[in-house]
Coordinates of C-alpha atoms in Angstrom, one line a residue:
X11 CA 12.9 -3.5 36.2
X12 CA 16.5 -4.5 36.6
X13 CA 18.8 -3.9 33.6
X14 CA 19.4 -7.6 33.4
X15 CA 15.7 -8.4 33.1
X16 CA 14.6 -10.5 30.1
X17 CA 12.8 -8.3 27.6
X18 CA 11.1 -9.9 24.6
X19 CA 10.2 -7.7 21.6
X20 CA 7.7 -9.3 19.2
X21 CA 8.3 -8.0 15.7
X22 CA 11.5 -7.1 13.8
X23 CA 10.3 -4.0 11.9
X24 CA 11.3 -0.5 12.5
X25 CA 9.6 -0.2 15.8
X26 CA 11.1 -3.5 17.1
X27 CA 14.6 -2.7 15.9
X28 CA 14.5 0.9 17.2
X29 CA 13.1 -0.3 20.5
X30 CA 15.9 -2.8 20.9
X31 CA 18.5 -0.1 19.9
X32 CA 17.3 2.4 22.5
X33 CA 16.9 -0.3 25.2
X34 CA 20.5 -1.4 24.8
X35 CA 21.6 2.2 24.7
X36 CA 19.9 2.6 28.0
X37 CA 21.9 -0.4 29.5
X38 CA 19.4 -3.2 29.2
X39 CA 21.5 -6.2 28.2
X40 CA 19.0 -9.1 27.9
X41 CA 16.9 -8.0 24.9
X42 CA 15.6 -10.5 22.3
X43 CA 13.6 -9.7 19.1
X44 CA 11.2 -12.5 18.1
X45 CA 10.5 -12.1 14.4
X46 CA 8.1 -14.4 12.5
X47 CA 9.7 -14.1 9.0
X48 CA 12.7 -11.8 8.8
X49 CA 13.9 -8.4 9.9
X50 CA 12.1 -5.6 8.0
X51 CA 10.1 -8.2 6.1
X52 CA 6.9 -6.3 5.8
X53 CA 6.2 -2.5 5.5
X54 CA 9.3 -1.6 7.4
X55 CA 11.4 -2.9 4.6
X56 CA 9.3 -1.7 1.7
X57 CA 8.2 1.8 2.8
X58 CA 9.4 5.0 1.1
X59 CA 11.3 6.5 4.0
X60 CA 10.3 10.1 3.3
X61 CA 10.8 12.5 6.1
X62 CA 9.3 16.0 6.7
X63 CA 10.1 18.4 9.4
X64 CA 6.9 20.6 9.6
X65 CA 4.2 18.8 7.7
X66 CA 2.5 17.8 11.0
X67 CA 2.7 21.3 12.6
X68 CA -1.1 21.6 12.6
X69 CA -1.5 18.2 14.3
X70 CA -1.1 16.9 17.8
X71 CA 1.9 14.9 16.5
X72 CA 3.9 18.1 15.7
X73 CA 6.5 17.7 18.4
X74 CA 6.9 14.0 17.6
X75 CA 7.4 14.6 13.9
X76 CA 9.9 17.3 14.4
X77 CA 11.9 15.2 16.9
X78 CA 11.8 12.2 14.4
X79 CA 13.2 14.4 11.6
X80 CA 16.0 15.5 13.9
X81 CA 16.7 11.9 15.1
X82 CA 17.0 10.4 11.6
X83 CA 19.8 12.9 10.8
X84 CA 21.5 12.1 14.1
X85 CA 21.3 8.3 13.5
X86 CA 22.7 8.8 10.0
X87 CA 25.8 10.4 11.6
X88 CA 26.1 8.0 14.5
X89 CA 25.1 4.5 13.5
X90 CA 28.3 4.1 11.4
X91 CA 26.5 2.5 8.5
X92 CA 24.8 3.7 5.3
X93 CA 21.1 4.1 5.9
X94 CA 20.3 5.9 2.6
X95 CA 19.9 9.2 4.4
X96 CA 20.0 12.5 2.4
X97 CA 18.2 15.8 2.3
X98 CA 15.7 16.3 -0.4
X99 CA 14.0 19.0 -2.4
X100 CA 10.3 18.2 -2.8
X101 CA 7.8 19.2 -5.4
X102 CA 4.0 18.9 -5.9
X103 CA 3.3 18.4 -9.5
X104 CA 0.2 18.0 -11.7
X105 CA 0.8 15.8 -14.8
X106 CA -1.4 14.9 -17.8
X107 CA -0.9 12.3 -20.4
X108 CA 0.9 13.4 -23.5
X109 CA -1.6 15.0 -26.0
X110 CA 0.3 13.2 -28.8
X111 CA 1.9 9.9 -27.8
X112 CA 4.2 10.2 -30.8
X113 CA 5.6 13.5 -29.4
X114 CA 8.4 13.4 -26.9
X115 CA 8.4 17.1 -26.5
X116 CA 8.6 18.2 -22.9
X117 CA 5.9 20.6 -21.7
X118 CA 6.6 22.2 -18.3
X119 CA 4.2 25.2 -18.5
X120 CA 7.0 27.5 -17.4
X121 CA 7.8 25.3 -14.3
X122 CA 11.5 26.1 -13.9
X123 CA 11.8 23.8 -10.9
X124 CA 11.0 20.6 -12.8
X125 CA 14.1 18.4 -12.8
X126 CA 15.8 17.5 -16.1
X127 CA 14.9 13.8 -15.6
X128 CA 11.2 14.5 -15.6
X129 CA 9.7 14.2 -19.1
X130 CA 6.0 14.7 -19.6
X131 CA 3.2 17.2 -19.7
X132 CA 3.6 19.1 -16.4
X133 CA 0.6 21.4 -15.8
X134 CA 1.6 22.8 -12.4
X135 CA 4.6 22.6 -10.2
X136 CA 5.1 24.0 -6.6
X137 CA 7.9 23.5 -4.1
X138 CA 6.5 22.0 -0.9
X139 CA 9.8 21.1 0.8
X140 CA 13.5 21.8 0.5
X141 CA 16.7 20.4 2.0
X142 CA 16.0 22.1 5.3
X143 CA 12.6 20.6 5.7
X144 CA 12.5 17.3 3.8
X145 CA 14.8 14.2 3.7
X146 CA 14.8 10.5 3.2
X147 CA 16.2 7.2 4.5
X148 CA 16.0 3.7 3.1
X149 CA 13.9 2.0 5.8
X150 CA 15.4 -1.5 5.4
X151 CA 18.9 -0.2 5.8
X152 CA 17.9 1.8 8.8
X153 CA 16.3 -1.3 10.5
X154 CA 19.4 -3.3 9.8
X155 CA 21.8 -0.6 11.1
X156 CA 19.7 -0.2 14.3
X157 CA 19.7 -3.9 14.9
X158 CA 23.4 -4.3 14.3
X159 CA 24.1 -1.6 16.8
X160 CA 21.8 -3.3 19.3
X161 CA 23.5 -6.6 18.8
X162 CA 26.8 -5.0 19.7
X163 CA 25.3 -4.4 23.1
X164 CA 23.9 -7.9 23.6
X165 CA 20.6 -7.9 21.8
X166 CA 19.6 -11.1 19.9
X167 CA 17.2 -12.1 17.2
X168 CA 15.2 -15.3 17.1
X169 CA 13.1 -16.3 14.1
X170 CA 9.9 -17.8 15.2
X171 CA 6.1 -17.3 15.2
X172 CA 4.7 -16.3 18.6
X173 CA 1.3 -17.9 19.2
X174 CA 0.6 -17.2 22.9
X175 CA 1.6 -15.9 26.3
X176 CA 1.7 -17.2 29.8
X177 CA 0.4 -14.7 32.5
X178 CA 0.6 -15.4 36.2
X179 CA -0.7 -13.0 38.9
X180 CA -1.3 -10.3 36.2
X181 CA 2.3 -10.6 35.0
X182 CA 3.6 -12.1 31.8
X183 CA 6.1 -14.8 32.4
X184 CA 6.7 -16.4 29.0
X185 CA 5.8 -16.4 25.3
X186 CA 5.0 -19.6 23.4
X187 CA 6.4 -20.2 19.9
X188 CA 4.7 -22.1 17.2
X189 CA 7.2 -25.0 17.5
X190 CA 6.3 -25.4 21.2
X191 CA 9.3 -23.6 22.7
X192 CA 8.5 -21.3 25.6
X193 CA 10.7 -18.3 26.2
X194 CA 10.7 -16.9 29.7
X195 CA 10.6 -13.1 30.2
X196 CA 10.1 -10.2 32.6
X197 CA 8.6 -7.9 30.0
X198 CA 7.0 -8.1 26.5
X199 CA 6.8 -5.4 23.9
X200 CA 4.4 -5.8 21.0
X201 CA 5.9 -4.2 17.9
X202 CA 3.8 -6.2 15.3
X203 CA 2.5 -3.3 13.1
X204 CA -1.0 -4.1 11.8
X205 CA -0.8 -7.6 13.3
X206 CA -0.5 -6.2 16.9
X207 CA -4.1 -7.2 17.5
X208 CA -3.0 -10.8 17.5
X209 CA -0.6 -10.1 20.3
X210 CA -3.2 -8.2 22.3
X211 CA -5.5 -11.2 22.1
X212 CA -2.9 -13.3 24.0
X213 CA -3.6 -11.0 27.0
X214 CA -7.3 -10.8 26.5
X215 CA -7.2 -7.3 25.2
X216 CA -9.4 -5.9 22.4
X217 CA -7.8 -5.2 19.0
X218 CA -7.3 -1.4 18.7
X219 CA -4.8 -1.6 15.9
X220 CA -5.5 -1.8 12.2
X221 CA -3.7 -1.3 8.9
X222 CA -4.3 -0.7 5.2
X223 CA -2.6 -2.3 2.3
X224 CA -0.4 -0.1 0.2
X225 CA 1.6 -0.8 -3.0
X226 CA 5.0 0.2 -4.3
X227 CA 7.5 -0.5 -7.0
X228 CA 11.3 0.0 -7.0
X229 CA 12.7 1.1 -10.4
X230 CA 16.2 0.7 -11.6
X231 CA 16.6 3.2 -14.5
X232 CA 19.0 2.3 -17.2
X233 CA 19.2 5.7 -18.9
X234 CA 22.2 6.9 -20.8
X235 CA 23.1 10.2 -22.3
X236 CA 24.5 10.8 -25.7
X237 CA 28.0 10.4 -24.3
X238 CA 27.1 7.0 -22.9
X239 CA 27.3 8.2 -19.3
X240 CA 24.4 7.4 -16.9
X241 CA 21.8 10.1 -16.5
X242 CA 21.8 11.7 -13.1
X243 CA 18.5 11.6 -11.1
X244 CA 18.9 14.1 -8.4
X245 CA 17.5 14.4 -4.9
X246 CA 14.0 15.7 -5.8
X247 CA 10.9 13.9 -4.5
X248 CA 7.7 14.3 -6.4
X249 CA 4.2 14.2 -5.1
X250 CA 2.1 13.8 -8.3
X251 CA -1.5 14.4 -9.3
X252 CA -2.2 12.4 -12.4
X253 CA -5.4 11.6 -14.3
X254 CA -4.8 8.8 -16.9
X255 CA -6.3 9.5 -20.3
X256 CA -7.8 12.8 -19.0
X257 CA -10.6 10.8 -17.3
X258 CA -11.5 8.9 -14.2
X259 CA -10.2 9.3 -10.7
X260 CA -7.0 11.2 -10.2
X261 CA -4.1 9.1 -9.0
X262 CA -1.5 10.5 -6.6
X263 CA 1.7 8.5 -6.8
X264 CA 4.8 9.6 -4.9
X265 CA 8.3 9.3 -6.4
X266 CA 11.4 9.1 -4.3
X267 CA 14.8 8.8 -6.0
X268 CA 17.3 7.1 -3.7
X269 CA 21.0 7.7 -3.3
X270 CA 21.8 4.2 -4.8
X271 CA 20.2 5.2 -8.2
X272 CA 17.0 3.4 -7.7
X273 CA 13.6 5.2 -7.7
X274 CA 10.9 4.2 -5.2
X275 CA 7.3 4.8 -6.4
X276 CA 4.2 4.2 -4.2
X277 CA 0.6 4.5 -5.4
X278 CA -2.9 4.1 -4.1
X279 CA -3.7 1.9 -1.2
X280 CA -6.8 -0.3 -1.0
X281 CA -9.1 -1.9 1.5
X282 CA -8.1 -5.5 0.8
X283 CA -7.8 -7.4 4.1
X284 CA -4.4 -8.2 5.3
X285 CA -3.4 -11.9 5.6
X286 CA -3.1 -13.5 9.1
X287 CA 0.7 -13.4 8.9
X288 CA 3.2 -11.2 7.2
X289 CA 4.7 -14.3 5.5
X290 CA 1.5 -14.5 3.5
X291 CA 1.7 -11.0 2.0
X292 CA 1.6 -11.4 -1.8
X293 CA 2.5 -9.0 -4.6
X294 CA -0.3 -7.5 -6.6
X295 CA 0.7 -7.1 -10.2
X296 CA -2.5 -5.3 -11.0
X297 CA -2.0 -2.7 -8.4
X298 CA 1.7 -2.2 -9.3

């Protein structure tokens, strides 16, 4: 396809934004992202952004994971904007409820690696990553930085819900928006995350993409030391094994302190069906 060909990207998450970025870097100058709600509205703006170099080494995605780890550091150095990137230490930790809720005594069972900001009954602690093998980004910042750079090279964003496609002689010629507008194109890229099946249906293809719902909270600690200075939460990510009240199913929350002082925590997923559109995603206070 000619570099001036009209390319429509459906979806403004991390895949859509990065696709627009790399297409414009390759010289394609007529790229438009069609986003139903807003850039990084769904999982791409609410994910943890944890990166690991070698955790997929036993999988067929080994080379992809290692390349991704390298690219995120390169992007942090070349995009010219803060994407919340930093290298991390990472611990696996087993935690129990305090035996005596009135006691604030810290029990680390000899775990010297436990950060000072962790207070609780730590039963086991093991390093599973260090600043050479684990890192993080803030996904929403990364999406916005990729998109801004793509815009510098001619990419555009249009807010609108795509509802269908026009195909002539086995070639897509336009996409139809909910408001009736038709946008001509030479190529379409579906970057719709778990809603990609809707896009495949426009072309008579079966849905081969699915997704699970996950939950997260973003904490803004207001902790002060005795000298009235803010307590420092360092660059240590925690993968926790926790059984509330010593009974029931073990929970496995993940804790990612971010450079801006917030702390991202994600917990268990569930099998609740996703809504038809990302705009209809609702918070679940029970899960959070």
